[in-house]
Amino acid sequence: SYVLTQPPSVSVAPGQTARITCGGNNIGSKSVHWYQQKPGQAPVLVVNDDSVRPSGIPERFSGSNSGNTATLTISRVEAGDEADYHCQVWDTSGDQYVFGTGTRVTVL
Amino acid sequence: EVQLLESGGGLVQPGGSLRLSCEASGFVFSGNAMNWVRQAPGKGLEWVSAISFSGGRTYYADSVKGRFTISRDNSKNMVFLEMHSLRAEDTAIYYCAKDHSPNYPLYYLEYWGQGTLVTVSS
């Protein structure tokens, strides 16, 4: 089955840029979606289709996808961005959703 | 406003059964596929199952195939997850989620409920 790999944690100072990677075999050929999950809350979609922001998501959130790596970038990081971030694809070979292992973003 | 309200979670013994429900509002329920996603304590997200807009097509994770059954009632705006032969490793918060797509291929999860906790323990 298809596997998505994320770093367990990323630390960033306020006002700096956080980059969260999601690795998968030829992931650039798939559409990647990202979810933010704050402690004790349900996930929220922050980027769909590699780089599209849903309504209400700040412009500070952006995404890219190429080759074997997709990346979620958070610019001008704020304390409120501290959360777990999960990438996701639909695996057509297995007819299943696949989630990444998740990355905890800590704002220093 | 889209709202998804899960219910039916609780404590169940290993080998037991449980039925989860999700009541949807704020959108045309019969126009979208629906999903269940779970999260074990301190772990990441694991997709469990999906059902197409009409209920005519269902999908399951390998870990629950043959034990869980997803269904929906479009007249009541509800989706269900029937769980049998429950194991300790099924312990998790179970989230109901609205799919962007109506049918195959599924795409991404636009909205999530707040979840219901299932604990499998003796």
GROMACS .gro file of N, CA and C in nm, chain A:
model
  324
    1SER      N    1   0.084  -0.119   0.000
    1SER     CA    2   0.000   0.000   0.000
    1SER      C    3   0.089   0.125   0.000
    2TYR      N    4   0.030   0.235  -0.041
    2TYR     CA    5   0.104   0.360  -0.054
    2TYR      C    6   0.136   0.417   0.083
    3VAL      N    7   0.258   0.469   0.098
    3VAL     CA    8   0.304   0.520   0.227
    3VAL      C    9   0.343   0.667   0.214
    4LEU      N   10   0.299   0.748   0.309
    4LEU     CA   11   0.337   0.889   0.317
    4LEU      C   12   0.418   0.911   0.445
    5THR      N   13   0.535   0.973   0.430
    5THR     CA   14   0.624   0.992   0.543
    5THR      C   15   0.642   1.140   0.575
    6GLN      N   16   0.621   1.176   0.701
    6GLN     CA   17   0.639   1.313   0.747
    6GLN      C   18   0.739   1.315   0.863
    7PRO      N   19   0.811   1.425   0.881
    7PRO     CA   20   0.897   1.437   1.000
    7PRO      C   21   0.808   1.446   1.124
    8PRO      N   22   0.849   1.384   1.235
    8PRO     CA   23   0.765   1.386   1.356
    8PRO      C   24   0.742   1.527   1.411
    9SER      N   25   0.842   1.612   1.396
    9SER     CA   26   0.829   1.744   1.456
    9SER      C   27   0.907   1.849   1.378
   10VAL      N   28   0.856   1.971   1.387
   10VAL     CA   29   0.922   2.088   1.330
   10VAL      C   30   0.908   2.201   1.432
   11SER      N   31   1.018   2.268   1.460
   11SER     CA   32   1.015   2.381   1.553
   11SER      C   33   1.050   2.508   1.478
   12VAL      N   34   0.980   2.615   1.512
   12VAL     CA   35   1.001   2.741   1.440
   12VAL      C   36   0.974   2.859   1.535
   13ALA      N   37   1.050   2.964   1.517
   13ALA     CA   38   1.029   3.085   1.597
   13ALA      C   39   0.915   3.167   1.538
   14PRO      N   40   0.847   3.243   1.620
   14PRO     CA   41   0.740   3.329   1.568
   14PRO      C   42   0.793   3.425   1.461
   15GLY      N   43   0.713   3.439   1.354
   15GLY     CA   44   0.753   3.529   1.246
   15GLY      C   45   0.838   3.464   1.140
   16GLN      N   46   0.889   3.343   1.170
   16GLN     CA   47   0.970   3.271   1.072
   16GLN      C   48   0.882   3.180   0.987
   17THR      N   49   0.947   3.102   0.900
   17THR     CA   50   0.875   3.014   0.807
   17THR      C   51   0.893   2.868   0.846
   18ALA      N   52   0.780   2.795   0.850
   18ALA     CA   53   0.783   2.652   0.878
   18ALA      C   54   0.756   2.576   0.749
   19ARG      N   55   0.835   2.475   0.724
   19ARG     CA   56   0.814   2.389   0.606
   19ARG      C   57   0.797   2.245   0.653
   20ILE      N   58   0.685   2.185   0.616
   20ILE     CA   59   0.652   2.049   0.657
   20ILE      C   60   0.648   1.964   0.531
   21THR      N   61   0.729   1.860   0.528
   21THR     CA   62   0.735   1.777   0.409
   21THR      C   63   0.650   1.651   0.423
   22CYS      N   64   0.614   1.597   0.309
   22CYS     CA   65   0.534   1.474   0.300
   22CYS      C   66   0.593   1.395   0.184
   23GLY      N   67   0.660   1.286   0.215
   23GLY     CA   68   0.727   1.208   0.113
   23GLY      C   69   0.651   1.084   0.072
   24GLY      N   70   0.648   1.060  -0.057
   24GLY     CA   71   0.581   0.942  -0.111
   24GLY      C   72   0.631   0.913  -0.250
   25ASN      N   73   0.626   0.789  -0.292
   25ASN     CA   74   0.675   0.748  -0.424
   25ASN      C   75   0.597   0.820  -0.535
   26ASN      N   76   0.669   0.906  -0.609
   26ASN     CA   77   0.608   0.981  -0.719
   26ASN      C   78   0.483   1.057  -0.674
   27ILE      N   79   0.490   1.116  -0.555
   27ILE     CA   80   0.374   1.187  -0.500
   27ILE      C   81   0.335   1.305  -0.589
   28GLY      N   82   0.430   1.353  -0.669
   28GLY     CA   83   0.401   1.465  -0.757
   28GLY      C   84   0.293   1.435  -0.860
   29SER      N   85   0.264   1.306  -0.882
   29SER     CA   86   0.161   1.267  -0.977
   29SER      C   87   0.023   1.259  -0.910
   30LYS      N   88   0.019   1.284  -0.781
   30LYS     CA   89  -0.108   1.277  -0.706
   30LYS      C   90  -0.146   1.415  -0.655
   31SER      N   91  -0.271   1.430  -0.617
   31SER     CA   92  -0.316   1.551  -0.550
   31SER      C   93  -0.300   1.533  -0.399
   32VAL      N   94  -0.234   1.629  -0.337
   32VAL     CA   95  -0.205   1.620  -0.194
   32VAL      C   96  -0.287   1.723  -0.118
   33HIS      N   97  -0.337   1.683  -0.004
   33HIS     CA   98  -0.421   1.769   0.078
   33HIS      C   99  -0.366   1.770   0.220
   34TRP      N  100  -0.382   1.884   0.288
   34TRP     CA  101  -0.324   1.902   0.421
   34TRP      C  102  -0.431   1.943   0.523
   35TYR      N  103  -0.415   1.887   0.644
   35TYR     CA  104  -0.508   1.916   0.753
   35TYR      C  105  -0.430   1.965   0.874
   36GLN      N  106  -0.488   2.061   0.944
   36GLN     CA  107  -0.434   2.111   1.070
   36GLN      C  108  -0.520   2.056   1.183
   37GLN      N  109  -0.456   2.006   1.287
   37GLN     CA  110  -0.530   1.955   1.402
   37GLN      C  111  -0.472   2.011   1.531
   38LYS      N  112  -0.546   2.099   1.594
   38LYS     CA  113  -0.503   2.155   1.722
   38LYS      C  114  -0.542   2.059   1.835
   39PRO      N  115  -0.473   2.065   1.948
   39PRO     CA  116  -0.499   1.970   2.058
   39PRO      C  117  -0.645   1.966   2.098
   40GLY      N  118  -0.700   1.844   2.105
   40GLY     CA  119  -0.838   1.825   2.148
   40GLY      C  120  -0.943   1.863   2.046
   41GLN      N  121  -0.900   1.896   1.924
   41GLN     CA  122  -0.996   1.938   1.822
   41GLN      C  123  -0.992   1.844   1.701
   42ALA      N  124  -1.095   1.856   1.619
   42ALA     CA  125  -1.099   1.779   1.495
   42ALA      C  126  -1.008   1.843   1.391
   43PRO      N  127  -0.963   1.765   1.294
   43PRO     CA  128  -0.882   1.822   1.186
   43PRO      C  129  -0.960   1.924   1.104
   44VAL      N  130  -0.884   2.017   1.046
   44VAL     CA  131  -0.940   2.118   0.958
   44VAL      C  132  -0.858   2.120   0.830
   45LEU      N  133  -0.925   2.122   0.716
   45LEU     CA  134  -0.856   2.128   0.587
   45LEU      C  135  -0.793   2.265   0.570
   46VAL      N  136  -0.661   2.270   0.542
   46VAL     CA  137  -0.595   2.400   0.523
   46VAL      C  138  -0.543   2.419   0.380
   47VAL      N  139  -0.515   2.307   0.311
   47VAL     CA  140  -0.473   2.314   0.170
   47VAL      C  141  -0.529   2.192   0.099
   48ASN      N  142  -0.591   2.212  -0.017
   48ASN     CA  143  -0.632   2.100  -0.100
   48ASN      C  144  -0.570   2.113  -0.239
   49ASP      N  145  -0.567   2.004  -0.310
   49ASP     CA  146  -0.512   2.003  -0.447
   49ASP      C  147  -0.373   2.067  -0.452
   50ASP      N  148  -0.287   2.024  -0.367
   50ASP     CA  149  -0.146   2.065  -0.359
   50ASP      C  150  -0.127   2.206  -0.303
   51SER      N  151  -0.208   2.302  -0.353
   51SER     CA  152  -0.176   2.441  -0.321
   51SER      C  153  -0.297   2.533  -0.310
   52VAL      N  154  -0.417   2.478  -0.302
   52VAL     CA  155  -0.537   2.561  -0.297
   52VAL      C  156  -0.581   2.580  -0.152
   53ARG      N  157  -0.603   2.705  -0.115
   53ARG     CA  158  -0.650   2.735   0.021
   53ARG      C  159  -0.801   2.742   0.025
   54PRO      N  160  -0.864   2.664   0.113
   54PRO     CA  161  -1.010   2.677   0.129
   54PRO      C  162  -1.044   2.815   0.185
   55SER      N  163  -1.170   2.852   0.168
   55SER     CA  164  -1.216   2.979   0.221
   55SER      C  165  -1.189   2.989   0.371
   56GLY      N  166  -1.135   3.103   0.412
   56GLY     CA  167  -1.110   3.126   0.554
   56GLY      C  168  -0.971   3.090   0.602
   57ILE      N  169  -0.894   3.024   0.515
   57ILE     CA  170  -0.756   2.987   0.554
   57ILE      C  171  -0.662   3.102   0.516
   58PRO      N  172  -0.578   3.147   0.609
   58PRO     CA  173  -0.490   3.262   0.581
   58PRO      C  174  -0.394   3.235   0.466
   59GLU      N  175  -0.357   3.344   0.398
   59GLU     CA  176  -0.263   3.334   0.286
   59GLU      C  177  -0.126   3.286   0.331
   60ARG      N  178  -0.100   3.289   0.461
   60ARG     CA  179   0.029   3.242   0.512
   60ARG      C  180   0.050   3.092   0.487
   61PHE      N  181  -0.060   3.020   0.461
   61PHE     CA  182  -0.050   2.877   0.434
   61PHE      C  183  -0.043   2.855   0.283
   62SER      N  184   0.059   2.782   0.240
   62SER     CA  185   0.073   2.751   0.098
   62SER      C  186   0.129   2.611   0.082
   63GLY      N  187   0.114   2.557  -0.038
   63GLY     CA  188   0.161   2.421  -0.061
   63GLY      C  189   0.223   2.405  -0.197
   64SER      N  190   0.306   2.300  -0.210
   64SER     CA  191   0.366   2.266  -0.337
   64SER      C  192   0.383   2.114  -0.342
   65ASN      N  193   0.402   2.063  -0.464
   65ASN     CA  194   0.415   1.918  -0.479
   65ASN      C  195   0.490   1.887  -0.607
   66SER      N  196   0.597   1.811  -0.593
   66SER     CA  197   0.677   1.775  -0.710
   66SER      C  198   0.763   1.654  -0.677
   67GLY      N  199   0.784   1.569  -0.778
   67GLY     CA  200   0.870   1.454  -0.757
   67GLY      C  201   0.820   1.362  -0.648
   68ASN      N  202   0.902   1.342  -0.547
   68ASN     CA  203   0.867   1.252  -0.437
   68ASN      C  204   0.833   1.326  -0.308
   69THR      N  205   0.816   1.460  -0.316
   69THR     CA  206   0.791   1.536  -0.194
   69THR      C  207   0.687   1.646  -0.215
   70ALA      N  208   0.591   1.649  -0.124
   70ALA     CA  209   0.497   1.761  -0.115
   70ALA      C  210   0.534   1.841   0.009
   71THR      N  211   0.509   1.972   0.003
   71THR     CA  212   0.549   2.059   0.114
   71THR      C  213   0.437   2.156   0.149
   72LEU      N  214   0.410   2.165   0.279
   72LEU     CA  215   0.321   2.268   0.332
   72LEU      C  216   0.410   2.375   0.395
   73THR      N  217   0.391   2.499   0.353
   73THR     CA  218   0.470   2.610   0.405
   73THR      C  219   0.381   2.705   0.483
   74ILE      N  220   0.424   2.737   0.604
   74ILE     CA  221   0.354   2.836   0.685
   74ILE      C  222   0.446   2.956   0.702
   75SER      N  223   0.408   3.068   0.644
   75SER     CA  224   0.490   3.189   0.652
   75SER      C  225   0.447   3.272   0.772
   76ARG      N  226   0.542   3.350   0.821
   76ARG     CA  227   0.512   3.442   0.934
   76ARG      C  228   0.436   3.367   1.044
   77VAL      N  229   0.498   3.262   1.093
   77VAL     CA  230   0.434   3.172   1.189
   77VAL      C  231   0.389   3.248   1.314
   78GLU      N  232   0.269   3.209   1.359
   78GLU     CA  233   0.211   3.267   1.481
   78GLU      C  234   0.194   3.157   1.585
   79ALA      N  235   0.176   3.197   1.709
   79ALA     CA  236   0.158   3.100   1.817
   79ALA      C  237   0.037   3.011   1.791
   80GLY      N  238  -0.065   3.066   1.727
   80GLY     CA  239  -0.187   2.992   1.699
   80GLY      C  240  -0.172   2.885   1.592
   81ASP      N  241  -0.055   2.881   1.527
   81ASP     CA  242  -0.030   2.779   1.424
   81ASP      C  243   0.023   2.650   1.485
   82GLU      N  244   0.049   2.653   1.615
   82GLU     CA  245   0.100   2.533   1.683
   82GLU      C  246  -0.007   2.424   1.678
   83ALA      N  247   0.027   2.311   1.615
   83ALA     CA  248  -0.070   2.205   1.589
   83ALA      C  249   0.000   2.087   1.524
   84ASP      N  250  -0.077   1.980   1.505
   84ASP     CA  251  -0.032   1.868   1.423
   84ASP      C  252  -0.082   1.890   1.281
   85TYR      N  253   0.002   1.857   1.184
   85TYR     CA  254  -0.033   1.871   1.043
   85TYR      C  255  -0.021   1.735   0.975
   86HIS      N  256  -0.125   1.701   0.898
   86HIS     CA  257  -0.132   1.571   0.833
   86HIS      C  258  -0.150   1.589   0.682
   87CYS      N  259  -0.069   1.519   0.603
   87CYS     CA  260  -0.092   1.519   0.458
   87CYS      C  261  -0.178   1.398   0.423
   88GLN      N  262  -0.238   1.401   0.304
   88GLN     CA  263  -0.331   1.296   0.264
   88GLN      C  264  -0.341   1.287   0.113
   89VAL      N  265  -0.354   1.166   0.062
   89VAL     CA  266  -0.381   1.143  -0.080
   89VAL      C  267  -0.487   1.034  -0.092
   90TRP      N  268  -0.546   1.022  -0.210
   90TRP     CA  269  -0.632   0.910  -0.241
   90TRP      C  270  -0.548   0.813  -0.324
   91ASP      N  271  -0.533   0.691  -0.276
   91ASP     CA  272  -0.454   0.589  -0.343
   91ASP      C  273  -0.543   0.511  -0.437
   92THR      N  274  -0.530   0.537  -0.566
   92THR     CA  275  -0.618   0.471  -0.663
   92THR      C  276  -0.587   0.323  -0.678
   93SER      N  277  -0.465   0.282  -0.648
   93SER     CA  278  -0.431   0.140  -0.665
   93SER      C  279  -0.498   0.056  -0.558
   94GLY      N  280  -0.519   0.114  -0.440
   94GLY     CA  281  -0.583   0.040  -0.333
   94GLY      C  282  -0.722   0.086  -0.298
   95ASP      N  283  -0.769   0.189  -0.370
   95ASP     CA  284  -0.900   0.249  -0.341
   95ASP      C  285  -0.913   0.283  -0.193
   96GLN      N  286  -0.814   0.354  -0.144
   96GLN     CA  287  -0.812   0.391  -0.003
   96GLN      C  288  -0.754   0.531   0.014
   97TYR      N  289  -0.802   0.600   0.118
   97TYR     CA  290  -0.736   0.723   0.161
   97TYR      C  291  -0.610   0.684   0.238
   98VAL      N  292  -0.505   0.761   0.218
   98VAL     CA  293  -0.381   0.741   0.292
   98VAL      C  294  -0.343   0.873   0.358
   99PHE      N  295  -0.314   0.866   0.488
   99PHE     CA  296  -0.267   0.983   0.561
   99PHE      C  297  -0.118   0.969   0.591
  100GLY      N  298  -0.051   1.082   0.599
  100GLY     CA  299   0.087   1.082   0.642
  100GLY      C  300   0.095   1.054   0.791
  101THR      N  301   0.217   1.039   0.839
  101THR     CA  302   0.241   1.003   0.978
  101THR      C  303   0.219   1.120   1.074
  102GLY      N  304   0.205   1.241   1.019
  102GLY     CA  305   0.176   1.357   1.102
  102GLY      C  306   0.300   1.428   1.151
  103THR      N  307   0.296   1.562   1.155
  103THR     CA  308   0.406   1.646   1.202
  103THR      C  309   0.355   1.744   1.306
  104ARG      N  310   0.420   1.747   1.420
  104ARG     CA  311   0.383   1.843   1.524
  104ARG      C  312   0.467   1.969   1.505
  105VAL      N  313   0.401   2.080   1.484
  105VAL     CA  314   0.469   2.208   1.471
  105VAL      C  315   0.467   2.279   1.606
  106THR      N  316   0.586   2.310   1.654
  106THR     CA  317   0.601   2.381   1.781
  106THR      C  318   0.653   2.522   1.754
  107VAL      N  319   0.586   2.619   1.811
  107VAL     CA  320   0.629   2.758   1.797
  107VAL      C  321   0.709   2.795   1.921
  108LEU      N  322   0.834   2.826   1.899
  108LEU     CA  323   0.927   2.848   2.011
  108LEU      C  324   0.895   2.974   2.091
   0.00000   0.00000   0.00000
